[in-house]
mmCIF file of C-alpha atoms in Angstrom:
data_model
loop_
_atom_site.group_PDB
_atom_site.id
_atom_site.type_symbol
_atom_site.label_atom_id
_atom_site.label_comp_id
_atom_site.label_asym_id
_atom_site.label_seq_id
_atom_site.Cartn_x
_atom_site.Cartn_y
_atom_site.Cartn_z
ATOM 1 C CA MET L 1 6.903 -8.571 -30.148
ATOM 2 C CA GLU L 2 9.806 -8.694 -27.450
ATOM 3 C CA LYS L 3 8.894 -8.141 -24.230
ATOM 4 C CA ARG L 4 10.984 -5.959 -21.483
ATOM 5 C CA ILE L 5 11.115 -6.798 -17.908
ATOM 6 C CA PHE L 6 12.271 -6.177 -14.601
ATOM 7 C CA ILE L 7 12.777 -8.344 -11.658
ATOM 8 C CA TYR L 8 13.304 -6.606 -8.435
ATOM 9 C CA THR L 9 13.669 -9.212 -5.308
ATOM 10 C CA ASN L 10 14.916 -9.287 -1.969
ATOM 11 C CA ASN L 11 17.566 -10.575 -0.333
ATOM 12 C CA THR L 12 16.287 -14.128 0.753
ATOM 13 C CA GLU L 13 18.116 -17.371 -0.225
ATOM 14 C CA MET L 14 14.497 -18.377 -1.323
ATOM 15 C CA SER L 15 13.597 -15.090 -3.479
ATOM 16 C CA GLN L 16 17.216 -15.420 -4.735
ATOM 17 C CA SER L 17 16.779 -18.636 -6.137
ATOM 18 C CA ILE L 18 13.681 -17.978 -6.983
ATOM 19 C CA GLU L 19 15.055 -15.403 -9.788
ATOM 20 C CA LYS L 20 17.978 -17.489 -10.304
ATOM 21 C CA THR L 21 15.043 -20.176 -11.827
ATOM 22 C CA LEU L 22 12.534 -16.976 -13.235
ATOM 23 C CA ARG L 23 15.253 -16.181 -15.180
ATOM 24 C CA LYS L 24 16.844 -19.149 -16.707
ATOM 25 C CA LYS L 25 13.336 -19.404 -17.939
ATOM 26 C CA LEU L 26 12.511 -16.477 -19.966
ATOM 27 C CA LEU L 27 15.961 -16.631 -20.926
ATOM 28 C CA LYS L 28 13.494 -19.465 -23.806
ATOM 29 C CA THR L 29 10.871 -17.210 -24.620
ATOM 30 C CA ASP L 30 10.439 -13.311 -25.823
ATOM 31 C CA LEU L 31 10.377 -12.418 -22.538
ATOM 32 C CA ARG L 32 13.606 -10.337 -22.203
ATOM 33 C CA VAL L 33 15.442 -9.375 -18.771
ATOM 34 C CA PHE L 34 16.807 -5.791 -18.347
ATOM 35 C CA ASP L 35 18.406 -5.101 -14.925
ATOM 36 C CA GLU L 36 17.577 -1.227 -14.476
ATOM 37 C CA TYR L 37 14.484 -0.188 -14.234
ATOM 38 C CA GLU L 38 13.392 2.313 -17.249
ATOM 39 C CA ALA L 39 9.216 3.374 -16.302
ATOM 40 C CA ASP L 40 9.301 4.402 -20.533
ATOM 41 C CA ASN L 41 10.572 0.620 -21.903
ATOM 42 C CA THR L 42 9.445 -0.993 -19.088
ATOM 43 C CA ASP L 43 6.502 -3.629 -20.021
ATOM 44 C CA LEU L 44 5.951 -5.409 -17.025
ATOM 45 C CA ILE L 45 8.087 -5.694 -12.918
ATOM 46 C CA ILE L 46 7.874 -9.273 -11.518
ATOM 47 C CA CYS L 47 7.945 -8.583 -7.665
ATOM 48 C CA ILE L 48 9.590 -11.714 -5.483
ATOM 49 C CA GLY L 49 9.505 -11.545 -2.257
ATOM 50 C CA GLY L 50 6.367 -11.346 -0.261
ATOM 51 C CA ASP L 51 3.999 -7.817 0.536
ATOM 52 C CA GLY L 52 6.930 -6.190 2.237
ATOM 53 C CA THR L 53 8.684 -6.145 -1.084
ATOM 54 C CA LEU L 54 6.057 -4.393 -3.637
ATOM 55 C CA LEU L 55 6.046 -1.497 -0.957
ATOM 56 C CA ARG L 56 8.899 -1.826 -1.225
ATOM 57 C CA LEU L 57 9.438 -0.960 -4.963
ATOM 58 C CA VAL L 58 6.233 0.932 -4.848
ATOM 59 C CA GLN L 59 8.223 3.204 -2.728
ATOM 60 C CA GLU L 60 11.562 3.210 -4.090
ATOM 61 C CA TYR L 61 9.844 3.399 -7.769
ATOM 62 C CA ASN L 62 7.908 6.437 -6.383
ATOM 63 C CA PHE L 63 4.474 4.283 -8.147
ATOM 64 C CA PRO L 64 5.539 2.756 -11.185
ATOM 65 C CA LYS L 65 2.651 2.749 -13.445
ATOM 66 C CA THR L 66 4.363 -0.778 -15.053
ATOM 67 C CA PRO L 67 1.673 -3.455 -14.802
ATOM 68 C CA ILE L 68 3.131 -5.501 -11.995
ATOM 69 C CA VAL L 69 2.821 -9.310 -11.119
ATOM 70 C CA GLY L 70 3.853 -10.351 -7.507
ATOM 71 C CA ILE L 71 5.820 -14.328 -7.287
ATOM 72 C CA ASN L 72 5.091 -14.504 -3.550
ATOM 73 C CA THR L 73 8.711 -15.807 -1.120
ATOM 74 C CA GLY L 74 7.097 -14.021 1.932
ATOM 75 C CA HIS L 75 4.695 -15.347 4.598
ATOM 76 C CA LEU L 76 1.008 -13.466 3.759
ATOM 77 C CA GLY L 77 1.503 -12.027 -0.003
ATOM 78 C CA PHE L 78 -2.008 -10.673 -0.129
ATOM 79 C CA PHE L 79 -0.938 -8.521 -3.487
ATOM 80 C CA GLN L 80 1.078 -11.970 -4.817
ATOM 81 C CA GLU L 81 -0.119 -13.512 -7.719
ATOM 82 C CA ILE L 82 1.775 -16.463 -8.415
ATOM 83 C CA LEU L 83 3.467 -18.958 -6.143
ATOM 84 C CA PRO L 84 6.396 -19.975 -6.816
ATOM 85 C CA GLU L 85 5.751 -23.651 -7.994
ATOM 86 C CA LYS L 86 3.180 -21.376 -11.133
ATOM 87 C CA ILE L 87 5.500 -20.178 -12.578
ATOM 88 C CA ASP L 88 5.922 -22.002 -16.270
ATOM 89 C CA ASP L 89 2.079 -21.472 -16.329
ATOM 90 C CA PHE L 90 3.059 -17.382 -15.499
ATOM 91 C CA ILE L 91 4.671 -17.130 -19.071
ATOM 92 C CA PHE L 92 2.644 -18.959 -20.341
ATOM 93 C CA LEU L 93 -0.891 -16.698 -19.346
ATOM 94 C CA TYR L 94 1.223 -14.258 -19.741
ATOM 95 C CA ASN L 95 2.535 -14.470 -23.095
ATOM 96 C CA GLN L 96 -0.875 -16.041 -24.172
ATOM 97 C CA GLY L 97 -2.372 -11.738 -22.818
ATOM 98 C CA LYS L 98 -4.932 -14.220 -20.335
ATOM 99 C CA TYR L 99 -4.530 -11.481 -17.509
ATOM 100 C CA SER L 100 -6.001 -8.138 -16.448
ATOM 101 C CA ILE L 101 -5.374 -4.880 -14.355
ATOM 102 C CA GLN L 102 -6.019 -4.445 -11.032
ATOM 103 C CA SER L 103 -5.327 -0.521 -10.633
ATOM 104 C CA LEU L 104 -4.773 -0.084 -6.746
ATOM 105 C CA ASN L 105 -4.871 3.739 -5.671
ATOM 106 C CA GLY L 106 -2.685 4.620 -2.676
ATOM 107 C CA VAL L 107 -3.654 7.375 0.070
ATOM 108 C CA THR L 108 -1.125 10.736 0.465
ATOM 109 C CA ALA L 109 -0.172 13.628 3.427
ATOM 110 C CA TYR L 110 0.805 16.694 3.247
ATOM 111 C CA VAL L 111 2.012 17.815 6.534
ATOM 112 C CA LYS L 112 2.762 21.811 6.940
ATOM 113 C CA THR L 113 5.313 21.636 9.545
ATOM 114 C CA ASN L 114 7.657 25.406 10.171
ATOM 115 C CA GLY L 115 6.549 26.942 7.281
ATOM 116 C CA CYS L 116 6.951 24.312 4.499
ATOM 117 C CA THR L 117 4.301 21.500 3.014
ATOM 118 C CA LYS L 118 5.720 17.640 3.407
ATOM 119 C CA LYS L 119 5.029 15.053 0.829
ATOM 120 C CA HIS L 120 3.713 11.372 1.749
ATOM 121 C CA THR L 121 1.921 8.546 -0.287
ATOM 122 C CA ALA L 122 1.108 5.232 0.772
ATOM 123 C CA LEU L 123 -0.076 2.088 -0.780
ATOM 124 C CA ASN L 124 -1.504 1.050 2.613
ATOM 125 C CA GLU L 125 -1.991 3.424 5.274
ATOM 126 C CA ILE L 126 -0.602 5.976 6.702
ATOM 127 C CA THR L 127 -0.636 6.360 10.198
ATOM 128 C CA VAL L 128 -0.915 9.425 12.494
ATOM 129 C CA LYS L 129 0.941 9.343 16.137
ATOM 130 C CA GLY L 130 2.276 11.010 18.916
ATOM 131 C CA LEU L 131 6.002 10.220 19.958
ATOM 132 C CA MET L 132 6.605 6.734 22.044
ATOM 133 C CA THR L 133 4.034 6.312 23.595
ATOM 134 C CA HIS L 134 2.322 9.224 24.164
ATOM 135 C CA PRO L 135 -1.311 9.722 23.616
ATOM 136 C CA VAL L 136 -2.562 12.344 21.480
ATOM 137 C CA HIS L 137 -5.404 14.726 21.648
ATOM 138 C CA LEU L 138 -6.225 15.746 17.533
ATOM 139 C CA ASN L 139 -8.894 17.648 16.065
ATOM 140 C CA ILE L 140 -10.255 16.120 12.989
ATOM 141 C CA SER L 141 -12.535 17.808 10.357
ATOM 142 C CA ILE L 142 -13.673 15.937 7.226
ATOM 143 C CA ASN L 143 -13.810 18.693 4.387
ATOM 144 C CA ASN L 144 -13.595 21.258 6.790
ATOM 145 C CA SER L 145 -16.144 20.335 9.334
ATOM 146 C CA PHE L 146 -15.151 19.378 12.623
ATOM 147 C CA ILE L 147 -16.265 16.280 13.153
ATOM 148 C CA GLU L 148 -14.492 15.294 17.264
ATOM 149 C CA ARG L 149 -12.087 15.749 18.766
ATOM 150 C CA PHE L 150 -9.521 12.241 18.952
ATOM 151 C CA SER L 151 -7.804 11.294 22.413
ATOM 152 C CA GLY L 152 -5.829 7.931 21.769
ATOM 153 C CA ASP L 153 -2.694 6.313 20.421
ATOM 154 C CA GLY L 154 -2.893 7.518 16.440
ATOM 155 C CA LEU L 155 -4.973 7.050 13.428
ATOM 156 C CA CYS L 156 -4.787 4.314 10.487
ATOM 157 C CA ILE L 157 -6.112 5.653 7.203
ATOM 158 C CA ALA L 158 -6.533 3.415 4.229
ATOM 159 C CA SER L 159 -6.646 3.259 1.630
ATOM 160 C CA PRO L 160 -9.544 -0.198 0.319
ATOM 161 C CA ALA L 161 -5.637 -1.565 -0.818
ATOM 162 C CA GLY L 162 -4.371 -1.353 2.905
ATOM 163 C CA SER L 163 -7.893 -2.166 4.493
ATOM 164 C CA THR L 164 -6.519 -6.082 4.863
ATOM 165 C CA ALA L 165 -3.344 -5.043 7.100
ATOM 166 C CA TYR L 166 -2.517 -3.025 9.455
ATOM 167 C CA ASN L 167 -6.091 -1.571 9.324
ATOM 168 C CA TYR L 168 -7.429 -4.722 9.378
ATOM 169 C CA ALA L 169 -5.463 -5.640 13.487
ATOM 170 C CA LEU L 170 -6.618 -2.745 14.497
ATOM 171 C CA GLY L 171 -10.600 -4.054 13.657
ATOM 172 C CA GLY L 172 -10.772 -2.409 10.411
ATOM 173 C CA SER L 173 -12.988 -3.919 7.794
ATOM 174 C CA ILE L 174 -12.157 -5.472 4.992
ATOM 175 C CA VAL L 175 -12.856 -3.449 2.173
ATOM 176 C CA ASP L 176 -13.495 -4.906 -2.185
ATOM 177 C CA PRO L 177 -10.987 -3.102 -3.907
ATOM 178 C CA ARG L 178 -13.710 -1.657 -7.230
ATOM 179 C CA LEU L 179 -14.710 0.196 -4.103
ATOM 180 C CA ASN L 180 -12.162 3.899 -4.453
ATOM 181 C CA LEU L 181 -12.643 4.854 -0.493
ATOM 182 C CA LEU L 182 -11.282 5.925 3.117
ATOM 183 C CA GLN L 183 -11.264 3.633 6.168
ATOM 184 C CA VAL L 184 -10.072 6.135 9.129
ATOM 185 C CA THR L 185 -9.565 3.537 11.796
ATOM 186 C CA PRO L 186 -8.943 5.554 15.490
ATOM 187 C CA ILE L 187 -5.507 3.860 18.080
ATOM 188 C CA ALA L 188 -7.071 2.898 20.521
ATOM 189 C CA PRO L 189 -9.430 5.417 21.793
ATOM 190 C CA MET L 190 -9.857 7.016 24.474
ATOM 191 C CA GLN L 191 -14.202 7.054 25.457
ATOM 192 C CA ASN L 192 -14.286 8.247 29.192
ATOM 193 C CA VAL L 193 -16.680 10.910 30.707
ATOM 194 C CA ALA L 194 -12.600 13.007 29.722
ATOM 195 C CA TYR L 195 -12.617 12.192 25.695
ATOM 196 C CA ARG L 196 -15.317 11.101 23.996
ATOM 197 C CA SER L 197 -13.977 9.528 20.287
ATOM 198 C CA PHE L 198 -14.911 7.083 17.928
ATOM 199 C CA THR L 199 -13.649 3.726 18.495
ATOM 200 C CA SER L 200 -15.438 2.883 14.725
ATOM 201 C CA SER L 201 -13.205 2.844 11.728
ATOM 202 C CA ILE L 202 -15.557 5.529 9.106
ATOM 203 C CA LEU L 203 -15.340 5.471 5.120
ATOM 204 C CA LEU L 204 -14.747 8.599 3.586
ATOM 205 C CA PRO L 205 -16.289 8.821 -0.318
ATOM 206 C CA SER L 206 -12.969 9.255 -2.579
ATOM 207 C CA ASN L 207 -13.166 12.970 -2.924
ATOM 208 C CA ASP L 208 -13.534 13.552 0.482
ATOM 209 C CA LYS L 209 -10.446 15.390 2.145
ATOM 210 C CA LEU L 210 -9.067 14.336 6.209
ATOM 211 C CA THR L 211 -8.256 16.809 8.532
ATOM 212 C CA VAL L 212 -5.805 16.283 11.365
ATOM 213 C CA ILE L 213 -5.149 19.113 13.680
ATOM 214 C CA PRO L 214 -3.474 18.954 17.059
ATOM 215 C CA CYS L 215 -5.440 20.084 19.384
ATOM 216 C CA SER L 216 -2.476 21.622 21.806
ATOM 217 C CA ALA L 217 1.310 22.665 21.950
ATOM 218 C CA ASN L 218 1.987 19.027 23.661
ATOM 219 C CA ASP L 219 0.037 17.450 20.441
ATOM 220 C CA THR L 220 2.297 19.239 17.597
ATOM 221 C CA THR L 221 4.878 16.268 18.124
ATOM 222 C CA LEU L 222 3.753 14.008 15.534
ATOM 223 C CA THR L 223 4.603 10.453 14.012
ATOM 224 C CA VAL L 224 4.018 10.063 10.503
ATOM 225 C CA ILE L 225 4.190 6.446 9.131
ATOM 226 C CA TYR L 226 3.438 5.143 5.786
ATOM 227 C CA ASP L 227 3.750 1.740 4.213
ATOM 228 C CA GLY L 228 5.543 0.954 7.201
ATOM 229 C CA MET L 229 8.498 4.673 6.661
ATOM 230 C CA MET L 230 8.449 7.201 9.621
ATOM 231 C CA SER L 231 8.687 10.366 9.605
ATOM 232 C CA GLU L 232 9.322 12.726 13.312
ATOM 233 C CA TYR L 233 7.844 16.071 13.144
ATOM 234 C CA GLU L 234 7.735 18.444 14.998
ATOM 235 C CA ASN L 235 5.526 22.330 15.774
ATOM 236 C CA VAL L 236 2.519 20.294 13.401
ATOM 237 C CA GLU L 237 0.860 22.705 12.390
ATOM 238 C CA GLU L 238 -1.977 20.110 9.901
ATOM 239 C CA ILE L 239 -1.833 16.956 8.675
ATOM 240 C CA SER L 240 -3.944 16.842 5.512
ATOM 241 C CA ILE L 241 -5.197 13.386 3.805
ATOM 242 C CA TYR L 242 -6.142 12.015 0.268
ATOM 243 C CA LEU L 243 -7.144 8.760 -1.137
ATOM 244 C CA SER L 244 -4.232 9.557 -3.670
ATOM 245 C CA ARG L 245 -4.461 10.134 -7.633
ATOM 246 C CA LYS L 246 -1.290 7.928 -7.876
ATOM 247 C CA LYS L 247 -1.439 4.067 -8.522
ATOM 248 C CA ILE L 248 -0.453 1.308 -8.948
ATOM 249 C CA ASN L 249 -1.769 -1.282 -11.596
ATOM 250 C CA LEU L 250 -0.900 -5.237 -10.951
ATOM 251 C CA ILE L 251 -1.757 -8.518 -12.996
ATOM 252 C CA ARG L 252 -4.232 -10.540 -12.110
ATOM 253 C CA PHE L 253 -5.207 -14.116 -13.593
ATOM 254 C CA ASP L 254 -8.568 -15.243 -14.645
ATOM 255 C CA ASP L 255 -8.790 -17.626 -11.124
ATOM 256 C CA TYR L 256 -8.096 -14.191 -9.243
ATOM 257 C CA GLN L 257 -11.540 -13.658 -6.904
ATOM 258 C CA PHE L 258 -10.249 -11.259 -4.263
ATOM 259 C CA TRP L 259 -12.950 -12.954 -1.192
ATOM 260 C CA GLU L 260 -11.530 -16.491 -2.392
ATOM 261 C CA LYS L 261 -8.064 -14.470 -1.722
ATOM 262 C CA VAL L 262 -9.109 -12.847 1.622
ATOM 263 C CA LYS L 263 -10.727 -16.243 2.904
ATOM 264 C CA SER L 264 -7.411 -18.579 2.061
ATOM 265 C CA LYS L 265 -5.540 -16.197 3.307
ATOM 266 C CA PHE L 266 -7.699 -14.987 6.721
ATOM 267 C CA LEU L 267 -10.132 -17.848 7.596
#
């Protein structure tokens, strides 16, 4: 049975070359490439690029439910499953149905400001910071129970998928994607006689809600960054953050092992 394929790629010379090669190879199979993405009529999205390209795909198409497979032409390529020289193997295995689906939840923030609420959803992480280089003071609650008055550069709230991204660079933990949880990692927390903040990340169950409330009028101008995209807000009243119900579905082949990939990418 013919399957419909949509190819999403970045603009690098290598990615464009790989796309041309891939299209020629797919012409010889029952996989048909279409230039427009139709959510109800697409069987597979092939993402050519690095992790940043996949994140842009997710944002542009609002967490598509269609299975995604990545061909890595970037640097780290943690999400991307296929090396360019393995395209023939990928086509054979996909046509044989020899793959599984890995579902990854994102993280969602609701920003209440100026009498309205804005929503942002990210696959990797949502970061809350003060404006420019100013430190920020935030009251942190979990399920409406006050936890701490945070002082520092900000907070990184990561999904399991994002645990190996900015969260890891901040000293957060790598989380197996089979665990459904939120990780809250402080960014340059202040810890002295005047300020007391958690200096390590905390893990929250998937149904918990994290609430961030500015401590004073001086802290109500905040920057919310979601998978590298940034929005600045004034007069922020509160930000509520949850593990999102939205998810993406990545194609994984039989030789995929999360911890083997961690070892190959980070050690």
